[in-house]
Each structure stands twice: as structure tokens, then as C-alpha cells.
Amino acid sequence: MGEKIYLLLLLFVAELVTSVPLSPILQLSVSGLNEYDLKEAEEPEGIFSKIIKANKGNTMPVHDGDIMIIPGRSAINCARCLWPKSADGTVNVPYNLSSDYNDRQRYLFTIAMAEYESLTCIRFVNRTDEKDYINIVSGRGCSGFVGRVGGGQSVSVSRAGCMNFGIIQHELNHALGFYHEHMRSDRDDYVNIMYQYISPGDTPNFNEMHTNNLGLEYDYESVMHYDKWSFSNTSGQPTIVPKPDPNVEIGQRYGLSVLDASKINKLYECDVCSNLLYDNNGTLTSANYPSAYSNNANCVWLIRTQSNQVALNFVAFDVQSTPNCMSDYIRIYDGPTKNYPLILDRTCGSGLVPPIIASTSQLLVEFSSDRRVNGAGFKALYSTVKCGGTYFTPQRKVSSPNYPNNYGPNMNCIYTITGPVGKRVSLAFIEFDVEWHYGCIYDGLSITDGVNLRGPFCGEGAPKFISAGNSIKMTFTSDGSRQLKGFLAEYTFNPVQLDHL
């Protein structure tokens, strides 16, 4: 379509507000991802319906639902409304986060901000003494300024109604300089506005603007798009209808869309190689595959499926082999950024990589190459599974699905633990509570290292297991009735000579 995204920048001067900085992401548990259902409500209540509900009674002057305004000022386009770029090519956006948020809520901010780091050159950093910064507070409702307005500009994300992954990213995108997608200059080519279901006082929220769209197409999937029922005064009647297909979903709240990331990278002239894959299955390849990949590459693929856990299977792999993979390599992270635990550390050479299962619905693949020898690269297929995992990093914990809550019915989970050559895997159970029956014919856990097979185990205990080689596979199954707490185990990699301990 070759159209342009809608961008509107405001220049304001805001008063300074102080708060407490956010703890580093490395201090937070990856399991926190499971505590937030990014699809916590079904339509018709999408992001904007939630924002509108949260903003009822808000006395702060706003327009377009959640954009803060200062009386006497109007919207202008200005280069100084962008956050400045650092010498290393990144764009640092200093922020403070109010101490009003609890640890779970602070973690939600952390993972929402982390996605920008993987897909763009934007870096949200704890404020030290910067003059211009965003000050995130639990005010009345969800609102913020558009662009860098100067000083400590407030971003309100209420603890009561705005704690949603998509809402946080929506308000952060406003602060970066983006306005609502449905007000683009070309929006009438893509949506119909149903004014008959909009109260007169709310119609300014649907004004079409003269916008600079940066040469990118209209984005139904943008986290900045109103949902179909925003400001509707008639139950069950939409205010925005996509065309030509009225069933196209808008107002998603799962995270940045492909074009959201492209908009940011184009606006801020980010020199990044990033890819967002958000279907439940698909393919990823290195650049130019099956021809040789480029020199000096540094690319990431963020896989963010809508449910279950990401499963990744390489069908081809040819990356320059060097000692310790110091030149060209892939890395795979168990989460949306490089701050998350590694599933697979530097890997290179020829042959297939073992199947990978992430612990959540997000997984990050990193590929790096130097300026010399290269190979054909790689091709991988991704999909989803309900449970299981792949572990290469030393000394981690492994648990049954939903632990410490009860595991689900009809599970078939495979966990693969692989250590370095010359090491053996030592597995010890911290807790084990699986439905008991003679022979463990209903629920059970089996363990094999390719030579020895132990189990299945059920009941209230399982023995320590030490592998004959450097890898083990655990298979956990359950039937359709009676689910219990499951298991929590910890593994370590031990030298061969210590396997008798």
C-alpha cells in the first residue's frame, strides 16, 4: 500500500515529578511472564475501551481519549519533540516509576519496555539527573503527552484500570511521538467511522488529521489503533468498521505490531536488524538463505505467539565454525530480550540444533557474524506446544505445567536437558506430588538418558537421577481426571568422575 503512518508531535513544558526508579530486569523472575495474561479480556472490551473506562471522571484535560493537553497550546510538528540519539545509535528515554506500584506491576512495566529493546533502538533507562524524562505515575486513568515535551512529563497508568501490557506500550508510544492510528490522513481508505453511534461530545476523538505517515502502510494491528467499540453510545454497535473486511481485528493489546516497530525505527532512524513473528507457527531464516548470509550481521527474531509455549526446530544449520563460536553464532533466549536466561548459548558449525521449547509464549533468537568467513545460514520452523522445555544452561529448575498450582489434564510434556560433552546431568527433586496408582498408569514422569530408563514415577516422591551421558529426557503425562501439584526439580552438570556421588 505504500502509505504513511500517522505521527503527531506535541511540544509542552511539564512540571517535574519525582519517584523511585525501577529495579534492573535481571533481578526479576522470568516466571513473572506467566502472571499476566496479555489477552485478559475478550472483545468487545479492547485497549481503548479499557482506557476510556479507566479515564471516566478524570479531571485532567485530555483529547482523543488519553492524550494530555495544556490549555493554550496546540499540536505542532517539531524535530525537538523526539528523544535524542546517543553516539552508539541508541535512543535513551529516561524514566522514573512511582513507588505506588507493587513488584508484580513493576515487572509488567519491565517486560513491556523490554520489547522495545529487542525490536528497536529505543532504550528505556532509569533516570539519574536527566532534565527531560517520563514520570510514570498511578494517576486517574491512562494518559500521557505525545513526544518529548520537556522536563518531567507525566505518563499516567492507573493501578486500578490500566495495568495491561498493551496499554503500557500504548502510552509509551505516545511518549515516543506517536498518535492514534485511526486519525491518519488516509484512514477513510481503510475504516468507516460510524458517527451514528458516537455522542456529539465524543466525535472530536475521530477527527481525521493531516499527517506525515513516513511512507508506511496503515496498520490495523497497531497497539495505537482504537478498538471497534471505542466511545460507542449503543451497546453492541461498533464505532470503527474496517474495510473492505469488517471482521478484521483492531485494537489488539498483545504488544507492538510489526509496523509499530517499523514506525519507531524509521522515525528515529534506527540501524537495527529485528524481526517480529507473532503467528502461532511459521518460518525464520538467516538473511539470503539458502545463499550465504551477510558479514557483520547482528539480527534478532522475536517470536511472540498468542498462547502456549514456543517450540523451535531447525531444519538446516550452517554457521562458520570457530573455537567457542567466537566469530559467527546463534544464541536463543527464554524470553523477549537478551536479559532473559539463555536456552542455548553460542552455537555454530554444521548439523542440526536440538529442538527448542521455551518456557513461555516468547522466545528470542540472536544471530551474529563477523567480517570474514560465512556459511549458508539457517532455517527453522516454529510452532507452539502446551508444555515442556529445553535446557542447556547450567543449574536451573524444571517444573510441571502451572507449578506450584495443579498441572492440567491430558498433558504430554517433554523436557530435554543437555550438558557439555564430558559432563553428566544430575537431577534432584525438590517437590513431587503426582496422582498415584499402581504402575503409574494415569499420571507419571519417566526419565531416560538414551541408555537407562527410569519410571514412570508417581505419588509423593521420585529418586535422584544421574545420566550416563550428557543429556536426559523427561516425559510427563496426565490423564483427564485428578490433577495435583506436580513436581519441581533442579539439575546440575557434573564431571564424569563425580557421577558416583
Tab-separated table of C-alpha atoms in Angstrom, residues 79-459:
chain	number	residue	atom	x	y	z
A	79	ALA	CA	12.178	17.754	15.473
A	80	ARG	CA	12.984	18.613	19.085
A	81	CYS	CA	9.948	16.614	20.206
A	82	LEU	CA	11.918	13.419	19.509
A	83	TRP	CA	14.160	11.896	22.132
A	84	PRO	CA	17.834	12.430	21.210
A	85	LYS	CA	20.012	9.679	19.804
A	86	SER	CA	23.224	8.672	21.560
A	87	ALA	CA	26.587	8.277	19.866
A	88	ASP	CA	26.155	4.492	19.831
A	89	GLY	CA	22.933	4.778	17.817
A	90	THR	CA	20.537	4.035	20.658
A	91	VAL	CA	17.802	6.400	21.851
A	92	ASN	CA	17.751	6.573	25.635
A	93	VAL	CA	14.449	7.585	27.209
A	94	PRO	CA	14.984	8.234	30.940
A	95	TYR	CA	12.090	7.366	33.227
A	96	ASN	CA	11.048	7.225	36.854
A	97	LEU	CA	8.476	4.731	38.076
A	98	SER	CA	6.314	5.618	41.037
A	99	SER	CA	6.783	3.683	44.269
A	100	ASP	CA	2.982	3.224	44.296
A	101	TYR	CA	3.343	0.168	42.043
A	102	ASN	CA	3.895	-3.253	43.618
A	103	ASP	CA	6.508	-5.753	42.435
A	104	ARG	CA	4.146	-7.534	40.042
A	105	GLN	CA	3.106	-4.251	38.431
A	106	ARG	CA	6.704	-3.059	38.180
A	107	TYR	CA	7.588	-6.302	36.458
A	108	LEU	CA	4.817	-5.742	33.909
A	109	PHE	CA	6.374	-2.353	33.076
A	110	THR	CA	9.751	-4.048	32.737
A	111	ILE	CA	8.657	-6.655	30.206
A	112	ALA	CA	6.601	-4.077	28.261
A	113	MET	CA	9.673	-1.832	27.965
A	114	ALA	CA	11.974	-4.748	27.185
A	115	GLU	CA	10.221	-5.471	23.900
A	116	TYR	CA	11.368	-2.093	22.552
A	117	GLU	CA	14.970	-3.072	23.252
A	118	SER	CA	14.677	-6.205	21.127
A	119	LEU	CA	12.880	-4.630	18.169
A	120	THR	CA	14.120	-1.013	18.020
A	121	CYS	CA	16.950	1.266	19.107
A	122	ILE	CA	14.814	2.653	21.956
A	123	ARG	CA	16.152	2.044	25.466
A	124	PHE	CA	14.050	2.963	28.475
A	125	VAL	CA	16.636	3.704	31.189
A	126	ASN	CA	16.342	4.638	34.848
A	127	ARG	CA	16.613	8.391	35.238
A	128	THR	CA	19.618	9.775	37.096
A	129	ASP	CA	19.896	13.542	36.603
A	130	GLU	CA	18.467	13.992	33.091
A	131	LYS	CA	16.386	17.144	32.651
A	132	ASP	CA	13.895	15.560	30.242
A	133	TYR	CA	12.306	12.262	31.272
A	134	ILE	CA	8.987	10.480	31.566
A	135	ASN	CA	7.496	10.160	35.020
A	136	ILE	CA	5.192	7.153	35.259
A	137	VAL	CA	2.581	7.562	37.974
A	138	SER	CA	-0.611	5.833	39.041
A	139	GLY	CA	-2.894	8.804	38.360
A	140	ARG	CA	-6.556	8.822	37.446
A	141	GLY	CA	-6.779	6.736	34.324
A	142	CYS	CA	-4.386	6.123	31.415
A	143	SER	CA	-2.958	9.196	29.698
A	144	GLY	CA	0.220	10.950	28.610
A	145	PHE	CA	1.762	13.570	26.353
A	146	VAL	CA	2.833	12.913	22.777
A	147	GLY	CA	6.549	13.180	22.126
A	148	ARG	CA	9.242	14.732	24.325
A	149	VAL	CA	7.664	17.801	25.904
A	150	GLY	CA	10.474	18.894	28.198
A	151	GLY	CA	11.108	18.386	31.883
A	152	GLY	CA	9.493	15.536	33.776
A	153	GLN	CA	6.440	14.723	31.700
A	154	SER	CA	3.764	12.612	33.347
A	155	VAL	CA	2.537	9.312	31.990
A	156	SER	CA	-0.455	8.122	33.988
A	157	VAL	CA	-1.004	4.368	34.188
A	158	SER	CA	-3.536	3.742	36.920
A	159	ARG	CA	-3.072	0.704	39.107
A	160	ALA	CA	-6.847	0.391	39.186
A	161	GLY	CA	-7.644	0.121	35.475
A	162	CYS	CA	-4.594	0.417	33.236
A	163	MET	CA	-2.312	-2.462	34.226
A	164	ASN	CA	-2.246	-4.165	30.859
A	165	PHE	CA	0.752	-4.977	28.642
A	166	GLY	CA	-0.787	-3.303	25.582
A	167	ILE	CA	-1.960	-0.215	27.479
A	168	ILE	CA	1.530	0.382	28.880
A	169	GLN	CA	3.078	0.133	25.415
A	170	HIS	CA	0.338	2.356	24.020
A	171	GLU	CA	1.181	5.135	26.481
A	172	LEU	CA	4.928	4.657	25.914
A	173	ASN	CA	4.372	5.017	22.164
A	174	HIS	CA	2.627	8.337	22.798
A	175	ALA	CA	5.701	9.485	24.725
A	176	LEU	CA	7.900	8.440	21.784
A	177	GLY	CA	5.869	10.662	19.453
A	178	PHE	CA	3.042	8.594	18.009
A	179	TYR	CA	-0.611	9.423	17.855
A	180	HIS	CA	-3.623	7.187	17.215
A	181	GLU	CA	-3.657	5.155	14.018
A	182	HIS	CA	-7.331	5.744	13.206
A	183	MET	CA	-6.768	9.523	12.757
A	184	ARG	CA	-4.306	9.206	9.860
A	185	SER	CA	-4.836	11.335	6.805
A	186	ASP	CA	-5.658	8.225	4.743
A	187	ARG	CA	-7.835	6.428	7.300
A	188	ASP	CA	-11.039	6.695	5.216
A	189	ASP	CA	-9.458	4.274	2.750
A	190	TYR	CA	-9.256	1.635	5.477
A	191	VAL	CA	-12.048	2.188	8.021
A	192	ASN	CA	-15.543	3.625	8.243
A	193	ILE	CA	-16.347	5.809	11.254
A	194	MET	CA	-19.903	5.106	12.432
A	195	TYR	CA	-20.865	8.564	13.712
A	196	GLN	CA	-24.464	7.447	14.334
A	197	TYR	CA	-23.175	5.513	17.364
A	198	ILE	CA	-20.940	8.298	18.691
A	199	SER	CA	-22.232	11.012	21.018
A	200	PRO	CA	-21.664	14.580	19.705
A	201	GLY	CA	-19.244	15.385	22.504
A	202	ASP	CA	-17.051	12.414	21.566
A	203	THR	CA	-16.812	12.995	17.813
A	204	PRO	CA	-13.562	15.041	18.059
A	205	ASN	CA	-11.872	11.789	19.071
A	206	PHE	CA	-12.401	10.599	15.489
A	207	ASN	CA	-11.198	13.678	13.596
A	208	GLU	CA	-9.081	12.955	10.540
A	209	MET	CA	-5.785	14.865	10.587
A	210	HIS	CA	-3.236	16.000	8.006
A	211	THR	CA	-0.433	13.689	8.942
A	212	ASN	CA	3.059	12.689	7.888
A	213	ASN	CA	2.885	8.908	7.652
A	214	LEU	CA	6.563	8.209	6.845
A	215	GLY	CA	5.741	6.080	3.822
A	216	LEU	CA	4.450	3.088	5.811
A	217	GLU	CA	1.099	1.418	5.354
A	218	TYR	CA	-1.992	1.641	7.531
A	219	ASP	CA	-1.787	-0.767	10.463
A	220	TYR	CA	-4.958	-2.466	11.675
A	221	GLU	CA	-2.814	-4.418	14.136
A	222	SER	CA	-1.160	-1.398	15.753
A	223	VAL	CA	-1.202	-1.132	19.515
A	224	MET	CA	-2.126	2.515	18.769
A	225	HIS	CA	-5.392	1.671	16.991
A	226	TYR	CA	-8.782	2.258	18.634
A	227	ASP	CA	-10.848	-0.880	19.046
A	228	LYS	CA	-14.169	-1.292	17.253
A	229	TRP	CA	-16.331	-0.202	20.191
A	230	SER	CA	-14.428	2.879	21.374
A	231	PHE	CA	-16.821	5.655	22.535
A	232	SER	CA	-19.868	3.737	21.337
A	233	ASN	CA	-23.132	5.054	22.824
A	234	THR	CA	-25.108	1.996	21.664
A	235	SER	CA	-24.458	-1.409	23.159
A	236	GLY	CA	-23.110	-3.902	20.629
A	237	GLN	CA	-22.652	-1.294	17.866
A	238	PRO	CA	-19.106	-0.542	16.664
A	239	THR	CA	-17.783	2.960	16.046
A	240	ILE	CA	-14.973	1.837	13.706
A	241	VAL	CA	-15.526	-0.746	10.961
A	242	PRO	CA	-12.524	-1.923	8.899
A	243	LYS	CA	-12.964	-2.164	5.157
A	244	PRO	CA	-13.296	-3.979	2.935
A	245	ASP	CA	-13.367	-6.754	5.562
A	246	PRO	CA	-15.364	-5.637	8.629
A	247	ASN	CA	-14.140	-8.687	10.562
A	248	VAL	CA	-10.514	-7.563	10.658
A	249	GLU	CA	-9.439	-7.286	14.290
A	250	ILE	CA	-8.330	-3.877	15.569
A	251	GLY	CA	-7.350	-2.601	18.998
A	252	GLN	CA	-5.116	-5.553	19.921
A	253	ARG	CA	-3.323	-5.480	23.260
A	254	TYR	CA	-0.735	-8.257	22.892
A	255	GLY	CA	2.220	-5.943	22.201
A	256	LEU	CA	3.919	-3.912	19.479
A	257	SER	CA	2.937	-4.893	15.959
A	258	VAL	CA	5.401	-5.402	13.111
A	259	LEU	CA	4.547	-1.952	11.773
A	260	ASP	CA	4.679	-0.357	15.233
A	261	ALA	CA	8.323	-1.418	15.397
A	262	SER	CA	8.913	-0.260	11.810
A	263	LYS	CA	7.418	3.157	12.597
A	264	ILE	CA	9.721	3.646	15.563
A	265	ASN	CA	12.772	2.507	13.623
A	266	LYS	CA	12.004	4.811	10.722
A	267	LEU	CA	11.130	7.837	12.845
A	268	TYR	CA	14.267	7.524	14.961
A	269	GLU	CA	16.460	6.279	12.088
A	270	CYS	CA	17.348	3.117	13.968
A	271	ASP	CA	20.007	0.946	12.361
A	272	VAL	CA	18.728	-2.381	13.630
A	273	CYS	CA	18.003	-5.802	12.191
A	274	SER	CA	14.933	-7.072	14.027
A	275	ASN	CA	12.017	-9.296	13.151
A	276	LEU	CA	8.747	-9.835	14.993
A	277	LEU	CA	6.957	-13.152	14.396
A	278	TYR	CA	3.563	-13.345	16.055
A	279	ASP	CA	1.626	-16.127	14.352
A	280	ASN	CA	1.299	-19.455	16.140
A	281	ASN	CA	3.539	-21.109	13.561
A	282	GLY	CA	5.906	-20.008	10.841
A	283	THR	CA	9.452	-19.973	9.474
A	284	LEU	CA	12.558	-17.924	10.163
A	285	THR	CA	15.762	-17.889	8.126
A	286	SER	CA	19.047	-16.060	8.124
A	287	ALA	CA	19.427	-13.295	5.530
A	288	ASN	CA	19.818	-14.537	1.940
A	289	TYR	CA	19.188	-18.161	2.890
A	290	PRO	CA	19.995	-20.611	1.285
A	291	SER	CA	22.738	-18.351	-0.082
A	292	ALA	CA	25.491	-17.214	2.256
A	293	TYR	CA	24.483	-14.794	5.000
A	294	SER	CA	25.941	-11.309	5.222
A	295	ASN	CA	29.094	-10.307	7.034
A	296	ASN	CA	28.868	-8.117	10.136
A	297	ALA	CA	25.287	-9.182	10.789
A	298	ASN	CA	23.610	-8.647	14.135
A	299	CYS	CA	19.964	-9.671	13.920
A	300	VAL	CA	17.234	-10.853	16.260
A	301	TRP	CA	13.922	-12.643	15.772
A	302	LEU	CA	11.349	-12.200	18.497
A	303	ILE	CA	8.758	-14.983	18.395
A	304	ARG	CA	5.636	-13.968	20.308
A	305	THR	CA	2.811	-16.441	19.883
A	306	GLN	CA	-0.667	-15.826	21.245
A	307	SER	CA	-0.790	-18.866	23.515
A	308	ASN	CA	1.162	-21.813	24.922
A	309	GLN	CA	4.944	-22.202	24.653
A	310	VAL	CA	7.154	-21.582	21.636
A	311	ALA	CA	8.699	-24.675	20.035
A	312	LEU	CA	11.571	-24.103	17.585
A	313	ASN	CA	13.021	-26.749	15.247
A	314	PHE	CA	15.996	-26.113	12.966
A	315	VAL	CA	15.778	-27.917	9.637
A	316	ALA	CA	19.081	-26.544	8.311
A	317	PHE	CA	22.111	-25.072	10.080
A	318	ASP	CA	25.457	-23.993	8.579
A	319	VAL	CA	27.267	-21.259	10.513
A	320	GLN	CA	31.033	-20.666	10.386
A	321	SER	CA	32.732	-22.884	12.966
A	322	THR	CA	35.365	-21.342	15.247
A	323	PRO	CA	36.646	-22.254	18.733
A	324	ASN	CA	33.982	-21.384	21.288
A	325	CYS	CA	31.944	-19.914	18.374
A	326	MET	CA	33.711	-16.578	18.860
A	327	SER	CA	33.110	-15.387	15.266
A	328	ASP	CA	29.649	-16.355	13.947
A	329	TYR	CA	26.952	-17.842	16.170
A	330	ILE	CA	23.336	-18.026	17.238
A	331	ARG	CA	22.007	-17.608	20.772
A	332	ILE	CA	18.485	-18.356	21.968
A	333	TYR	CA	16.901	-16.655	24.977
A	334	ASP	CA	13.977	-17.847	27.067
A	335	GLY	CA	12.044	-14.571	26.801
A	336	PRO	CA	11.668	-11.381	24.735
A	337	THR	CA	15.113	-9.795	25.336
A	338	LYS	CA	18.762	-10.683	25.826
A	339	ASN	CA	18.336	-10.061	29.545
A	340	TYR	CA	16.452	-13.346	29.892
A	341	PRO	CA	18.119	-16.720	30.615
A	342	LEU	CA	19.800	-18.473	27.738
A	343	ILE	CA	18.222	-21.636	26.437
A	344	LEU	CA	21.108	-22.099	24.023
A	345	ASP	CA	24.439	-20.275	24.286
A	346	ARG	CA	26.779	-19.567	21.365
A	347	THR	CA	26.276	-22.277	18.761
A	348	CYS	CA	27.970	-22.622	15.377
A	349	GLY	CA	29.196	-25.230	12.874
A	350	SER	CA	27.168	-27.620	10.739
A	351	GLY	CA	24.397	-30.025	11.558
A	352	LEU	CA	21.058	-29.547	13.265
A	353	VAL	CA	20.456	-27.769	16.542
A	354	PRO	CA	18.394	-29.820	19.023
A	355	PRO	CA	14.682	-28.947	19.240
A	356	ILE	CA	13.989	-25.943	21.467
A	357	ILE	CA	10.975	-25.375	23.734
A	358	ALA	CA	10.674	-22.059	25.568
A	359	SER	CA	9.091	-21.770	29.000
A	360	THR	CA	6.555	-19.171	27.769
A	361	SER	CA	4.969	-17.817	24.587
A	362	GLN	CA	8.027	-15.649	23.861
A	363	LEU	CA	11.478	-16.582	22.588
A	364	LEU	CA	14.344	-14.519	21.151
A	365	VAL	CA	16.825	-15.775	18.547
A	366	GLU	CA	20.043	-13.764	18.093
A	367	PHE	CA	22.426	-14.187	15.136
A	368	SER	CA	25.815	-12.544	14.835
A	369	SER	CA	28.536	-12.764	12.194
A	370	ASP	CA	31.973	-11.173	11.786
A	371	ARG	CA	33.509	-9.647	8.685
A	372	ARG	CA	35.179	-12.768	7.322
A	373	VAL	CA	34.067	-16.319	6.518
A	374	ASN	CA	30.354	-17.066	6.344
A	375	GLY	CA	28.092	-20.028	5.693
A	376	ALA	CA	24.701	-20.803	4.211
A	377	GLY	CA	22.988	-19.852	7.454
A	378	PHE	CA	19.938	-21.497	8.934
A	379	LYS	CA	16.260	-22.256	8.533
A	380	ALA	CA	13.941	-23.020	11.434
A	381	LEU	CA	10.261	-23.759	11.903
A	382	TYR	CA	8.394	-22.538	14.956
A	383	SER	CA	5.087	-23.635	16.460
A	384	THR	CA	3.524	-23.972	19.904
A	385	VAL	CA	3.232	-26.713	22.488
A	386	LYS	CA	1.251	-26.774	25.722
A	387	CYS	CA	4.170	-27.738	27.937
A	388	GLY	CA	7.751	-28.960	28.091
A	389	GLY	CA	11.121	-27.260	27.837
A	390	THR	CA	14.697	-27.326	26.551
A	391	TYR	CA	17.605	-26.657	28.893
A	392	PHE	CA	21.275	-26.143	28.098
A	393	THR	CA	22.321	-23.642	30.760
A	394	PRO	CA	23.835	-24.987	33.997
A	395	GLN	CA	21.844	-25.397	37.207
A	396	ARG	CA	18.254	-24.446	36.528
A	397	LYS	CA	14.934	-25.553	37.917
A	398	VAL	CA	12.408	-27.592	35.920
A	399	SER	CA	8.743	-27.852	36.852
A	400	SER	CA	5.488	-29.392	35.738
A	401	PRO	CA	2.962	-27.131	33.960
A	402	ASN	CA	1.405	-24.415	36.175
A	403	TYR	CA	3.571	-25.336	39.177
A	404	PRO	CA	3.063	-24.590	42.078
A	405	ASN	CA	-0.589	-24.802	41.002
A	406	ASN	CA	-2.032	-28.098	39.780
A	407	TYR	CA	-0.984	-29.389	36.387
A	408	GLY	CA	-3.654	-29.707	33.723
A	409	PRO	CA	-5.474	-32.730	32.304
A	410	ASN	CA	-4.280	-34.729	29.290
A	411	MET	CA	-0.734	-33.358	29.352
A	412	ASN	CA	2.160	-34.810	27.352
A	413	CYS	CA	5.248	-32.785	28.188
A	414	ILE	CA	8.822	-33.436	27.061
A	415	TYR	CA	11.771	-31.778	28.812
A	416	THR	CA	15.271	-32.146	27.343
A	417	ILE	CA	18.341	-31.267	29.423
A	418	THR	CA	21.716	-31.275	27.638
A	419	GLY	CA	25.082	-30.515	29.205
A	420	PRO	CA	28.534	-30.045	27.671
A	421	VAL	CA	30.367	-33.064	26.293
A	422	GLY	CA	32.159	-34.804	29.127
A	423	LYS	CA	29.561	-33.845	31.730
A	424	ARG	CA	26.656	-35.786	33.215
A	425	VAL	CA	23.283	-34.446	34.233
A	426	SER	CA	22.368	-34.742	37.890
A	427	LEU	CA	18.643	-34.272	38.569
A	428	ALA	CA	17.212	-33.884	42.085
A	429	PHE	CA	13.551	-33.342	43.002
A	430	ILE	CA	12.659	-30.558	45.419
A	431	GLU	CA	8.967	-31.464	45.425
A	432	PHE	CA	6.992	-34.284	43.808
A	433	ASP	CA	3.209	-34.713	44.095
A	434	VAL	CA	1.672	-36.666	41.203
A	435	GLU	CA	-1.514	-38.747	41.269
A	436	TRP	CA	-0.639	-42.243	42.474
A	437	HIS	CA	-1.865	-45.520	41.035
A	438	TYR	CA	-0.167	-48.873	40.851
A	439	GLY	CA	2.109	-48.802	37.803
A	440	CYS	CA	1.542	-45.018	37.433
A	441	ILE	CA	-0.873	-45.744	34.595
A	442	TYR	CA	-2.761	-42.431	34.964
A	443	ASP	CA	-0.221	-39.695	35.671
A	444	GLY	CA	3.545	-40.145	35.749
A	445	LEU	CA	7.053	-38.975	34.992
A	446	SER	CA	9.634	-41.059	33.094
A	447	ILE	CA	13.334	-40.221	32.731
A	448	THR	CA	15.790	-41.581	30.177
A	449	ASP	CA	19.337	-40.812	29.082
A	450	GLY	CA	19.156	-42.954	25.962
A	451	VAL	CA	20.648	-45.916	27.814
A	452	ASN	CA	18.762	-46.118	31.073
A	453	LEU	CA	15.004	-45.673	31.508
A	454	ARG	CA	13.597	-44.917	34.951
A	455	GLY	CA	9.957	-44.658	35.840
A	456	PRO	CA	7.254	-43.823	35.392
A	457	PHE	CA	7.134	-42.248	38.855
A	458	CYS	CA	4.008	-41.075	40.642
A	459	GLY	CA	2.825	-40.482	44.184
